[in-house]
Structures are given as C-alpha cells and as structure tokens.
Short mmCIF file of C-alpha atoms and ligand atoms in Angstrom, two decimals:
data_model
loop_
_atom_site.label_atom_id
_atom_site.label_comp_id
_atom_site.label_asym_id
_atom_site.label_seq_id
_atom_site.Cartn_x
_atom_site.Cartn_y
_atom_site.Cartn_z
CA MET A 140 26.49 -50.30 -72.94
CA ALA A 141 23.77 -48.69 -70.93
CA ILE A 142 26.19 -49.18 -67.89
CA THR A 143 28.95 -47.81 -69.68
CA ILE A 144 27.05 -44.79 -70.73
CA THR A 145 25.52 -44.03 -67.01
CA VAL A 146 29.14 -44.61 -65.30
CA PHE A 147 30.33 -42.20 -68.34
CA ARG A 148 27.76 -39.62 -67.24
CA LEU A 149 28.23 -39.85 -63.39
CA CYS A 150 32.08 -39.26 -63.86
CA SER A 151 31.14 -36.16 -65.90
CA LEU A 152 28.84 -35.00 -63.13
CA LEU A 153 31.71 -36.02 -60.72
CA ILE A 154 34.21 -33.98 -62.67
CA PHE A 155 31.92 -31.29 -63.06
CA LEU A 156 31.22 -30.87 -59.40
CA SER A 157 34.60 -30.88 -58.39
CA LEU A 158 35.11 -27.75 -60.42
CA TYR A 159 33.23 -25.93 -57.73
CA PRO A 160 35.00 -26.76 -54.49
CA SER A 161 33.02 -25.97 -51.13
CA VAL A 162 33.84 -22.41 -50.17
CA SER A 163 34.16 -20.79 -46.59
CA LEU A 164 34.26 -17.24 -46.33
CA SER A 165 33.20 -14.68 -43.41
CA ASP A 166 29.56 -13.83 -43.91
CA ARG A 167 30.17 -12.94 -47.55
CA CYS A 168 26.85 -13.99 -49.04
CA ASN A 169 24.85 -11.72 -50.92
CA PRO A 170 21.53 -10.56 -49.07
CA LYS A 171 19.59 -10.94 -52.10
CA ASP A 172 20.97 -14.64 -52.51
CA LYS A 173 20.31 -15.65 -48.74
CA LYS A 174 16.74 -14.34 -49.23
CA VAL A 175 16.13 -16.31 -52.00
CA LEU A 176 17.86 -19.20 -50.76
CA LEU A 177 15.54 -19.24 -47.65
CA GLN A 178 12.65 -19.04 -49.88
CA ILE A 179 13.74 -22.00 -52.19
CA LYS A 180 13.87 -23.81 -48.79
CA LYS A 181 10.69 -22.92 -47.56
CA ASP A 182 9.05 -23.62 -51.11
CA LEU A 183 10.37 -27.23 -50.94
CA ASN A 184 8.78 -27.44 -47.51
CA ASN A 185 12.26 -27.12 -45.23
CA PRO A 186 13.79 -30.46 -45.82
CA TYR A 187 16.26 -31.95 -43.65
CA LEU A 188 18.48 -32.07 -46.59
CA LEU A 189 18.70 -28.28 -46.56
CA ALA A 190 18.94 -28.44 -42.29
CA SER A 191 22.28 -26.53 -42.59
CA TRP A 192 20.42 -23.66 -44.20
CA ASP A 193 20.50 -21.35 -41.39
CA PRO A 194 19.64 -17.70 -41.76
CA ASP A 195 21.94 -16.60 -38.95
CA THR A 196 25.24 -17.93 -40.77
CA ASP A 197 26.76 -17.33 -43.96
CA CYS A 198 25.06 -18.74 -47.17
CA CYS A 199 28.20 -19.57 -48.67
CA THR A 200 29.00 -22.10 -46.18
CA TRP A 201 25.65 -23.50 -46.66
CA TYR A 202 25.55 -27.24 -47.96
CA SER A 203 24.22 -27.79 -51.34
CA VAL A 204 25.32 -24.15 -52.81
CA ASP A 205 28.38 -22.66 -53.91
CA CYS A 206 29.54 -19.11 -54.28
CA ASP A 207 31.78 -17.53 -56.63
CA LEU A 208 35.37 -16.67 -55.18
CA LYS A 209 35.30 -12.94 -56.19
CA THR A 210 31.56 -12.06 -56.47
CA HIS A 211 30.15 -14.12 -53.59
CA ARG A 212 27.07 -14.80 -55.55
CA ILE A 213 25.52 -18.16 -55.69
CA ILE A 214 26.64 -20.18 -58.40
CA SER A 215 25.90 -23.46 -58.13
CA LEU A 216 22.85 -25.18 -56.29
CA VAL A 217 22.83 -29.06 -56.11
CA ILE A 218 20.26 -30.77 -54.50
CA LYS A 219 20.53 -34.35 -53.99
CA ASP A 220 19.56 -36.84 -51.67
CA SER A 221 22.46 -39.38 -51.42
CA THR A 222 23.28 -40.12 -47.73
CA ILE A 223 20.63 -39.05 -45.61
CA PRO A 224 17.82 -41.63 -46.18
CA ASP A 225 14.68 -39.86 -44.37
CA THR A 226 14.75 -36.73 -45.79
CA ASN A 227 11.13 -36.90 -46.22
CA PHE A 228 11.66 -34.86 -49.40
CA SER A 229 8.29 -33.97 -51.39
CA ALA A 230 7.93 -31.07 -53.52
CA GLN A 231 7.75 -29.42 -56.83
CA ILE A 232 11.02 -27.29 -58.09
CA PRO A 233 9.90 -23.79 -57.03
CA PRO A 234 10.02 -21.19 -59.49
CA SER A 235 12.11 -19.23 -57.02
CA VAL A 236 15.27 -20.86 -58.39
CA GLY A 237 14.89 -18.49 -61.10
CA ASP A 238 15.92 -15.56 -59.01
CA LEU A 239 19.48 -16.47 -58.34
CA PRO A 240 20.76 -14.65 -61.21
CA TYR A 241 24.41 -15.83 -61.34
CA LEU A 242 23.62 -19.42 -61.18
CA GLU A 243 25.57 -21.60 -63.44
CA SER A 244 24.59 -25.14 -62.20
CA LEU A 245 21.41 -26.27 -61.10
CA VAL A 246 20.92 -29.95 -60.07
CA PHE A 247 18.26 -32.01 -58.61
CA HIS A 248 19.04 -35.66 -58.41
CA ASN A 249 17.87 -38.51 -56.91
CA LEU A 250 14.75 -37.20 -55.28
CA PRO A 251 12.02 -39.62 -56.21
CA ASN A 252 9.43 -37.47 -54.52
CA LEU A 253 10.27 -34.33 -56.66
CA THR A 254 7.06 -34.41 -58.76
CA GLY A 255 5.44 -31.76 -61.04
CA SER A 256 7.03 -30.16 -64.31
CA ILE A 257 10.21 -27.92 -65.03
CA PRO A 258 8.94 -24.20 -64.27
CA PRO A 259 9.17 -21.57 -66.89
CA ALA A 260 11.13 -19.55 -63.90
CA ILE A 261 14.37 -21.33 -64.90
CA THR A 262 14.56 -19.53 -68.15
CA LYS A 263 15.54 -16.43 -66.05
CA LEU A 264 18.81 -18.20 -65.17
CA THR A 265 20.84 -16.81 -68.34
CA HIS A 266 24.11 -17.65 -66.92
CA LEU A 267 23.18 -21.35 -66.75
CA LYS A 268 25.77 -23.57 -67.90
CA SER A 269 24.62 -27.13 -66.77
CA LEU A 270 21.13 -27.96 -65.92
CA TRP A 271 20.78 -31.59 -64.23
CA ILE A 272 17.32 -33.13 -63.27
CA PHE A 273 17.57 -36.63 -63.09
CA TRP A 274 16.35 -39.56 -61.31
CA THR A 275 13.28 -37.58 -59.83
CA ASN A 276 9.81 -38.22 -60.45
CA LEU A 277 9.36 -35.00 -62.95
CA SER A 278 6.62 -35.32 -65.25
CA GLY A 279 5.07 -32.98 -68.11
CA PRO A 280 6.91 -32.19 -71.21
CA VAL A 281 10.52 -31.38 -71.94
CA PRO A 282 10.17 -27.67 -72.30
CA SER A 283 10.47 -25.82 -75.42
CA PHE A 284 11.58 -22.89 -73.29
CA LEU A 285 15.21 -24.34 -72.02
CA SER A 286 16.22 -23.22 -75.81
CA GLN A 287 16.45 -19.89 -74.24
CA LEU A 288 19.33 -20.87 -72.14
CA LYS A 289 21.84 -20.47 -74.57
CA ASN A 290 24.80 -20.76 -72.35
CA LEU A 291 23.73 -24.34 -71.58
CA THR A 292 26.56 -26.92 -72.23
CA PHE A 293 25.07 -29.66 -70.25
CA LEU A 294 21.16 -30.52 -70.05
CA ASP A 295 20.73 -33.61 -68.46
CA LEU A 296 16.55 -34.73 -68.09
CA SER A 297 17.25 -38.40 -67.55
CA PHE A 298 15.55 -41.15 -65.34
CA ASN A 299 12.42 -38.92 -64.88
CA ASN A 300 8.66 -39.32 -65.93
CA LEU A 301 8.83 -36.87 -69.03
CA THR A 302 6.08 -37.04 -71.63
CA GLY A 303 5.08 -35.87 -75.00
CA SER A 304 7.69 -35.10 -77.94
CA ILE A 305 11.18 -33.81 -77.74
CA PRO A 306 11.23 -29.88 -78.57
CA PRO A 307 12.78 -29.08 -82.31
CA SER A 308 13.74 -25.65 -80.50
CA LEU A 309 16.72 -27.55 -78.40
CA SER A 310 19.13 -27.70 -81.28
CA GLU A 311 19.35 -23.78 -81.04
CA LEU A 312 21.27 -24.69 -78.05
CA PRO A 313 24.74 -23.37 -79.63
CA ASN A 314 27.40 -24.70 -77.12
CA LEU A 315 25.57 -28.23 -75.77
CA ASP A 316 28.23 -31.00 -74.97
CA ALA A 317 25.97 -33.43 -73.80
CA LEU A 318 21.81 -33.75 -74.29
CA HIS A 319 20.43 -36.53 -71.99
CA LEU A 320 16.83 -37.01 -72.70
CA ASP A 321 17.05 -40.92 -71.75
CA ARG A 322 14.75 -42.73 -69.66
CA ASN A 323 11.69 -41.17 -69.77
CA LYS A 324 8.42 -41.67 -71.67
CA LEU A 325 8.75 -39.28 -74.61
CA THR A 326 7.01 -40.13 -77.87
CA GLY A 327 7.13 -38.46 -81.36
CA SER A 328 10.08 -38.43 -83.78
CA ILE A 329 13.73 -37.39 -83.45
CA PRO A 330 13.18 -33.71 -84.51
CA ASP A 331 14.39 -32.95 -88.07
CA SER A 332 16.25 -29.77 -86.87
CA PHE A 333 18.45 -31.86 -84.72
CA GLY A 334 20.67 -31.85 -87.79
CA SER A 335 21.17 -28.31 -87.14
CA PHE A 336 23.11 -28.20 -83.90
CA LYS A 337 25.81 -25.70 -84.23
CA LYS A 338 28.17 -27.73 -81.88
CA VAL A 339 27.24 -31.49 -81.94
CA PRO A 340 26.58 -32.60 -78.69
CA ASN A 341 26.51 -36.38 -77.41
CA LEU A 342 23.13 -37.42 -78.05
CA TYR A 343 21.19 -39.91 -75.14
CA LEU A 344 17.73 -40.45 -76.24
CA SER A 345 17.39 -44.15 -75.12
CA HIS A 346 14.89 -45.75 -73.15
CA ASN A 347 11.62 -43.73 -74.67
CA GLN A 348 8.89 -44.51 -76.95
CA LEU A 349 10.41 -42.62 -79.74
CA THR A 350 8.84 -43.50 -83.29
CA GLY A 351 9.55 -42.84 -87.13
CA THR A 352 12.70 -42.83 -88.71
CA ILE A 353 15.99 -41.10 -87.64
CA PRO A 354 15.85 -37.76 -89.63
CA ALA A 355 18.56 -37.73 -92.77
CA SER A 356 19.51 -34.27 -91.42
CA LEU A 357 21.33 -36.16 -88.63
CA GLY A 358 23.73 -37.81 -90.95
CA LYS A 359 25.44 -34.63 -91.66
CA LEU A 360 26.63 -34.48 -88.27
CA ASP A 361 29.80 -36.10 -86.42
CA PHE A 362 28.67 -37.57 -83.22
CA ASN A 363 31.21 -38.49 -80.36
CA ILE A 364 28.57 -40.76 -78.82
CA ILE A 365 24.64 -41.18 -79.91
CA ASP A 366 22.58 -43.43 -78.15
CA LEU A 367 19.11 -44.29 -79.48
CA SER A 368 18.65 -47.50 -78.01
CA ARG A 369 15.42 -48.92 -76.74
CA ASN A 370 12.65 -47.03 -78.76
CA LYS A 371 10.64 -47.89 -81.70
CA LEU A 372 12.50 -46.27 -84.57
CA GLN A 373 11.88 -47.60 -88.08
CA GLY A 374 13.79 -47.30 -91.20
CA ASP A 375 17.57 -46.80 -92.39
CA ALA A 376 20.11 -46.02 -89.76
CA SER A 377 23.18 -46.21 -92.31
CA ILE A 378 23.24 -42.41 -92.32
CA LEU A 379 24.84 -42.37 -89.24
CA PHE A 380 27.94 -44.28 -90.10
CA GLY A 381 30.47 -42.85 -92.61
CA SER A 382 34.28 -43.45 -93.04
CA ASN A 383 35.10 -39.65 -92.62
CA LYS A 384 33.37 -39.35 -89.11
CA THR A 385 35.06 -39.57 -85.43
CA THR A 386 32.21 -41.43 -83.74
CA LEU A 387 33.28 -43.40 -80.74
CA MET A 388 30.07 -45.09 -79.90
CA ILE A 389 26.50 -45.83 -81.45
CA ASP A 390 23.86 -47.59 -80.00
CA LEU A 391 20.69 -48.46 -81.81
CA SER A 392 20.15 -51.80 -80.19
CA ARG A 393 16.23 -52.48 -79.41
CA ASN A 394 14.64 -50.31 -82.10
CA SER A 395 12.52 -51.60 -85.47
CA LEU A 396 15.76 -50.62 -87.80
CA THR A 397 15.32 -52.02 -91.20
CA PHE A 398 18.55 -51.49 -93.62
CA ASP A 399 21.25 -53.44 -95.40
CA LEU A 400 24.51 -53.17 -93.35
CA THR A 401 26.91 -54.72 -96.31
CA LYS A 402 28.09 -51.39 -97.62
CA VAL A 403 27.81 -49.31 -94.71
CA GLU A 404 31.43 -47.89 -93.68
CA PHE A 405 32.59 -46.99 -90.15
CA PRO A 406 34.39 -44.45 -88.77
CA LYS A 407 37.81 -45.74 -87.83
CA SER A 408 37.62 -44.39 -84.15
CA LEU A 409 33.94 -46.44 -83.55
CA THR A 410 34.80 -48.55 -80.59
CA ASN A 411 31.19 -49.30 -78.99
CA LEU A 412 28.88 -50.66 -81.53
CA ASP A 413 25.23 -52.21 -80.67
CA LEU A 414 22.78 -53.01 -83.35
CA ASN A 415 20.94 -55.80 -81.33
CA HIS A 416 17.29 -56.48 -81.58
CA ASN A 417 16.81 -54.76 -84.93
CA ASN A 418 15.60 -55.92 -88.57
CA ILE A 419 19.17 -55.28 -90.12
CA SER A 420 19.76 -57.49 -93.38
CA GLY A 421 22.88 -57.77 -95.54
CA SER A 422 26.37 -59.02 -94.40
CA LEU A 423 29.19 -57.93 -92.25
CA PRO A 424 31.21 -55.63 -94.07
CA ALA A 425 34.91 -56.61 -94.00
CA GLY A 426 35.57 -52.97 -93.01
CA LEU A 427 34.84 -54.01 -89.00
CA THR A 428 38.10 -55.74 -88.80
CA ALA A 429 39.89 -52.65 -88.98
CA LEU A 430 38.27 -51.19 -85.96
CA ASN A 431 39.48 -51.49 -82.61
CA LEU A 432 35.97 -52.46 -81.00
CA GLN A 433 35.46 -52.96 -77.08
CA LEU A 434 31.71 -53.61 -77.76
CA PHE A 435 30.38 -54.98 -80.68
CA ASN A 436 26.61 -56.61 -80.84
CA VAL A 437 24.28 -57.70 -83.79
CA SER A 438 22.51 -60.04 -82.54
CA TYR A 439 18.97 -60.70 -83.05
CA ASN A 440 18.80 -59.37 -86.50
CA ARG A 441 18.40 -60.54 -90.08
CA LEU A 442 22.19 -60.77 -90.93
CA CYS A 443 24.00 -63.56 -93.24
CA GLY A 444 27.15 -64.75 -94.49
CA GLN A 445 30.54 -65.02 -93.17
CA ILE A 446 31.79 -63.41 -90.34
CA PRO A 447 35.00 -61.38 -91.48
CA VAL A 448 38.18 -62.90 -89.36
CA GLY A 449 40.29 -60.46 -87.88
CA GLY A 450 40.40 -57.16 -85.80
CA GLU A 451 38.59 -57.82 -82.71
CA LEU A 452 35.74 -59.83 -84.27
CA GLN A 453 36.74 -62.95 -82.91
CA SER A 454 37.30 -61.73 -79.52
CA PHE A 455 33.50 -61.53 -78.81
CA ASP A 456 31.16 -64.28 -78.06
CA ILE A 457 28.21 -66.05 -79.68
CA TYR A 458 26.05 -63.88 -78.01
CA SER A 459 27.05 -60.74 -79.95
CA TYR A 460 26.20 -62.38 -83.08
CA PHE A 461 23.42 -65.44 -82.13
CA HIS A 462 19.88 -65.00 -83.47
CA ASN A 463 20.45 -64.10 -87.17
CA LYS A 464 18.98 -65.15 -90.31
CA CYS A 465 22.11 -67.10 -91.26
CA LEU A 466 25.42 -65.61 -90.02
CA CYS A 467 28.08 -68.27 -89.91
CA GLY A 468 31.82 -68.43 -88.87
CA SER A 469 33.78 -67.84 -85.81
CA PRO A 470 33.04 -67.61 -83.10
CA LEU A 471 29.60 -68.99 -84.63
CA PRO A 472 29.77 -72.28 -86.16
CA ALA A 473 31.68 -72.49 -89.67
CA CYS A 474 29.92 -71.72 -92.54
CA LYS A 475 28.82 -74.82 -94.60
C1 NAG B 249 7.54 -34.49 -43.23
O1 NAG B 249 6.84 -33.75 -44.47
C2 NAG B 249 5.46 -33.30 -43.90
C3 NAG B 249 4.71 -32.64 -44.84
O2 NAG B 249 5.63 -31.46 -45.31
C4 NAG B 249 5.43 -32.60 -42.27
O3 NAG B 249 4.34 -32.15 -41.96
C5 NAG B 249 6.17 -33.29 -41.52
O4 NAG B 249 6.55 -32.63 -40.49
C6 NAG B 249 7.66 -33.88 -41.99
N1 NAG B 249 8.61 -34.76 -41.09
C7 NAG B 249 9.58 -34.70 -40.89
C8 NAG B 249 10.14 -35.56 -40.00
O5 NAG B 249 10.41 -33.94 -41.16
C1 NAG B 250 8.46 -40.51 -50.62
O1 NAG B 250 7.28 -40.10 -50.23
C2 NAG B 250 6.61 -41.32 -49.71
C3 NAG B 250 5.16 -41.14 -49.31
O2 NAG B 250 4.81 -39.68 -49.05
C4 NAG B 250 7.31 -42.08 -48.35
O3 NAG B 250 6.90 -42.92 -47.95
C5 NAG B 250 8.93 -41.85 -48.97
O4 NAG B 250 9.60 -42.57 -47.59
C6 NAG B 250 9.23 -40.82 -49.66
N1 NAG B 250 10.63 -40.99 -50.13
C7 NAG B 250 11.95 -39.97 -49.98
C8 NAG B 250 12.94 -40.70 -50.49
O5 NAG B 250 11.53 -39.05 -49.45
C1 NAG B 251 5.54 -40.77 -59.25
O1 NAG B 251 4.46 -39.82 -59.47
C2 NAG B 251 3.23 -40.21 -59.75
C3 NAG B 251 2.18 -39.54 -59.93
O2 NAG B 251 2.99 -38.18 -60.72
C4 NAG B 251 2.74 -41.23 -58.48
O3 NAG B 251 1.86 -42.08 -58.94
C5 NAG B 251 3.85 -42.48 -58.01
O4 NAG B 251 4.05 -43.18 -57.07
C6 NAG B 251 5.46 -41.60 -58.05
N1 NAG B 251 6.63 -42.42 -57.97
C7 NAG B 251 7.57 -42.35 -56.83
C8 NAG B 251 8.62 -43.60 -57.16
O5 NAG B 251 7.40 -41.51 -56.03
C1 NAG B 252 27.11 -16.85 -71.41
O1 NAG B 252 28.57 -16.65 -71.07
C2 NAG B 252 29.48 -15.90 -71.68
C3 NAG B 252 30.87 -16.39 -71.27
O2 NAG B 252 31.12 -17.10 -69.78
C4 NAG B 252 29.23 -14.69 -70.81
O3 NAG B 252 29.88 -13.59 -71.54
C5 NAG B 252 27.98 -14.18 -71.23
O4 NAG B 252 27.28 -13.08 -70.81
C6 NAG B 252 26.78 -15.51 -71.28
N1 NAG B 252 25.20 -15.15 -71.63
C7 NAG B 252 24.38 -14.67 -70.91
C8 NAG B 252 23.29 -14.72 -71.66
O5 NAG B 252 24.65 -14.74 -69.54
C1 NAG B 253 6.68 -42.66 -63.21
O1 NAG B 253 4.99 -42.51 -62.55
C2 NAG B 253 4.63 -43.85 -62.50
C3 NAG B 253 3.36 -43.76 -62.36
O2 NAG B 253 2.60 -42.49 -62.86
C4 NAG B 253 5.42 -44.53 -61.62
O3 NAG B 253 4.84 -45.56 -60.94
C5 NAG B 253 7.00 -44.38 -61.74
O4 NAG B 253 7.72 -45.07 -60.53
C6 NAG B 253 7.63 -43.02 -61.63
N1 NAG B 253 8.82 -43.03 -62.22
C7 NAG B 253 9.79 -42.69 -61.34
C8 NAG B 253 11.16 -42.42 -61.96
O5 NAG B 253 9.49 -41.95 -60.28
C1 NAG B 254 35.76 -38.03 -96.78
O1 NAG B 254 36.43 -36.20 -96.72
C2 NAG B 254 36.77 -35.81 -97.71
C3 NAG B 254 37.55 -34.67 -97.70
O2 NAG B 254 36.74 -33.65 -96.57
C4 NAG B 254 36.13 -36.24 -99.21
O3 NAG B 254 36.78 -35.57 -100.57
C5 NAG B 254 35.38 -37.32 -99.19
O4 NAG B 254 34.51 -37.44 -100.32
C6 NAG B 254 34.77 -37.78 -97.92
N1 NAG B 254 34.29 -39.41 -98.18
C7 NAG B 254 33.31 -39.70 -97.71
C8 NAG B 254 32.95 -41.29 -97.77
O5 NAG B 254 32.40 -39.00 -97.38
C1 NAG B 255 11.55 -56.84 -91.34
O1 NAG B 255 12.33 -56.12 -92.80
C2 NAG B 255 11.62 -57.03 -93.54
C3 NAG B 255 11.62 -56.57 -94.81
O2 NAG B 255 12.11 -55.17 -95.07
C4 NAG B 255 9.80 -56.78 -93.50
O3 NAG B 255 9.06 -57.43 -94.18
C5 NAG B 255 9.51 -57.24 -92.11
O4 NAG B 255 8.05 -57.38 -91.81
C6 NAG B 255 10.21 -56.50 -91.35
N1 NAG B 255 10.19 -57.19 -89.75
C7 NAG B 255 9.89 -56.73 -88.82
C8 NAG B 255 9.64 -57.26 -87.36
O5 NAG B 255 9.65 -55.29 -88.52
C1 NAG B 256 24.12 -58.83 -77.34
O1 NAG B 256 23.10 -58.90 -76.92
C2 NAG B 256 22.43 -60.18 -76.63
C3 NAG B 256 20.72 -59.68 -76.74
O2 NAG B 256 20.20 -58.67 -76.29
C4 NAG B 256 22.36 -60.27 -75.19
O3 NAG B 256 21.65 -61.39 -74.91
C5 NAG B 256 24.00 -60.50 -75.18
O4 NAG B 256 24.56 -60.67 -73.70
C6 NAG B 256 24.59 -59.13 -75.78
N1 NAG B 256 26.16 -59.24 -75.65
C7 NAG B 256 26.81 -58.24 -75.25
C8 NAG B 256 28.09 -58.66 -75.38
O5 NAG B 256 26.44 -57.44 -74.98
#
C-alpha cells in the first residue's frame, strides 16, 4: 500500500513537472528574478547542483528553473539531487525564495543535507500552487502560516524530520488536491477542523506518531484517498466508510483502532482497504463481496466468523486474513 501511494505520488510529480517544459529564450530573464536566483544560489552555499546558474547567461535557460512563456518571470524552482552524486549540498531553505513573486511551483527533493525549518518568507509566494519539500532533513513544525497560501493545490512535506502537531489552519486551504504530511515525526491528534475542508484533498498522514481518535468531523467528507497508517490512533474509524461515498483507498493499518466492522457499509468504489494490525472486532460484512478490491488486508485484528464467499475475497491469500480471533473459511481453513 505504502509503495502504491509513493509511486502514485511520484507519478503525480512527474506529470506535474512535465507541464513546465524548459524554455530557452534569448536573454528574456527578468533582472529582478535573476538577482534573487543568484542570492538563492549564494544562500545555498553555491552547490554544484546550481553550477549552470551563470550570471552571464539568460536565467530562463538555467537548470532547475522555468520561466513563464509570456512574462518570462520565474514560475518554477525545482531543486533536487537526483543524478549528480557529490553535490556537497548543505544548507537551509533561504528566505530569499520568498522574493520570486510569480513562483507557482517550489520543489526541494532528495536533499538529506537540507536542514532547518520552513521559512515564513514562503508566505510571500501568493501564486504558489505546489509546494513539495520531501526526502530532506528538514525539522521543526509544519507551519501554521502555510494556510495563507490560498492557491496551493499540492502540499507535500513528506519524508522529512518535522515534529509537533498538525496545524488546524491547513483546512483553510480552499483548493488543495493533496496533502502529504506522511513519514515525519508528527504528534498530537488529527485536527477537528479537517472536517471543514472546502475541497477534500487526498490525505496522507501515515508513518507519524499521531494519537487520539479520528475526529467525527471527518465522517462528513468523501475522500478519494485517505492514508492514516502507522500511527497510534485509537477508537472508531467506521465514520470514514459509508455506502454513499466514492472513496478509492483507505489505509488504516498499524494503529490501535477499536471498532466493530460487522455493520460497516463500504463505498462501491473502494479498491484498496488495509486494516491490518488494529483491534477491530466483529465479522466481515457480506457487502465486501460487491467490491472490486485490488488490495485487502484485515490481518492482525480480533475478527470472527466466516469470510463471505464471492467477489474478490477469495483471491487474496491467508496473509490478508491471518492472526484474527476466529475468522474461518476460504482462504483460511473451513469453519468448524
Ligand atoms: C563543500 O562545501 C564546503 C562548505 O560549504 C566548501 O567549503 C567546499 O569548498 C565545498 N566543496 C566542493 C567540492 O564544492
Ligand atoms: C551530507 O553531508 C555529509 C557531511 O557533511 C557528507 O558526508 C555527505 O556527502 C552529504 N550528502 C550529500 C548528498 O550532499
Ligand atoms: C539530519 O539532521 C540531524 C540534525 O538535525 C543530524 O543529526 C542527522 O545526521 C541528519 N541526517 C542526515 C541523513 O543528514
Ligand atoms: C490564485 O490563482 C488565481 C487564478 O490562477 C489568480 O487569479 C489569483 O490572483 C491567485 N491568487 C493569488 C493570491 O495570487
Ligand atoms: C532525522 O533526524 C535524525 C536525528 O536527528 C536522523 O538520524 C535521521 O536520519 C533524520 N531523518 C532524515 C529523513 O534525514
Ligand atoms: C445516501 O444519499 C441519499 C441521497 O443523497 C440519502 O437519501 C441516503 O440517506 C444516503 N444514505 C446513506 C447511507 O447515507
Ligand atoms: C482491544 O479492544 C478491547 C475491547 O475494546 C480492549 O479490552 C483491549 O484492551 C484492546 N487491546 C488493545 C491491544 O488495544
Ligand atoms: C497483510 O498484512 C500482514 C501484516 O502486516 C502482512 O504480513 C501481509 O503480507 C499483508 N498482506 C498483503 C497482501 O498485503
């Protein structure tokens, strides 16, 4: 499941980046933008990664940036260490990134020596649609001030070293398609305010240390994808389901959720359901046989009774069902 989601995320990034092909124009670069970029390069300690940023050339041709085709203002800054092995990249995100006023996309990716916290200067980027800071060594909180970036559609802060609790203000982002805060060290509970997202984002909060119960307010939302796996969440998760929803993927695995699955009604659209390693009781509802499931895992719970026959349920092996209280029937041994 985690792999599926990671691949999904990387694909979205690639698709997204391909929307901004490099442009090469005869010195059209805005002089203000060029000055700021050179400051950013300096603030990042002149990394080898930015060797192409030569003040004597058109900044619209530089590696890692893209200019708008009409205005020639910098709209995309993508700093990632992928192919060059010895970049000697060691720095913090410089506040100078806030001085590229037309930036729509800002990416820091695969930079283990990028440290420090997310600078408030980012809030100056009012046109920002995508902020991806992932696979870095960034620490400190998920800043509440990110809620000021009203045009954000993608916010990805996964695979970092962020701590503290999730700021309730993020639900004030009105255009969010996806929110990735997974693979950090976040604590506290999921904010109640998350039930008031105007547009419901794909929500990825897995691999943190989140505690408490899933707020009842989330039950009102119709998520496409929700991944809360590998936290310390407790209590009822049945509110996330419902026959009227159009949810595709729900991953709640490896928490401490305690609820009765017997009467849960599932969205017909559900393809991935991972509930392994919780404290879920009751039996498997017959409604599961109506689903076109591609991934299903209820192992390591306290379920009982016969596995319903039909649909995709017998296409999974015993490892999707083992370690329960008294589940029985194919693919597990027959009921007594
Ligand atoms: C690596 O970074 C350090 C500190 O910023 C600098 O002194 C050194 O010259 C850099 N080495 C290379 C090969 O760029
Ligand atoms: C990160 O910094 C350490 C120590 O300064 C260095 O050994 C390592 O090569 C750096 N890694 C990258 C990817 O720059
Ligand atoms: C991440 O940063 C911490 C200090 O904030 C440091 O101890 C650790 O070595 C860094 N990890 C990597 C992979 O650079
Ligand atoms: C957000 O985007 C819309 C349309 O792309 C634009 O008209 C608006 O000015 C942007 N908002 C800000 C604060 O830049
Ligand atoms: C997070 O920080 C710890 C130590 O502070 C370090 O061991 C670990 O590698 C860091 N994680 C990342 C993703 O850099
Ligand atoms: C599903 O939606 C219909 C109409 O929107 C409503 O009448 C019905 O009560 C809903 N059922 C459930 C289970 O929420
Ligand atoms: C599982 O749930 C039962 C009943 O609610 C409770 O008694 C038990 O302590 C829970 N076990 C764990 C490991 O959370
Ligand atoms: C289901 O979860 C269990 C426990 O983590 C794991 O051993 C098993 O491989 C999983 N099965 C599938 C099909 O993902």
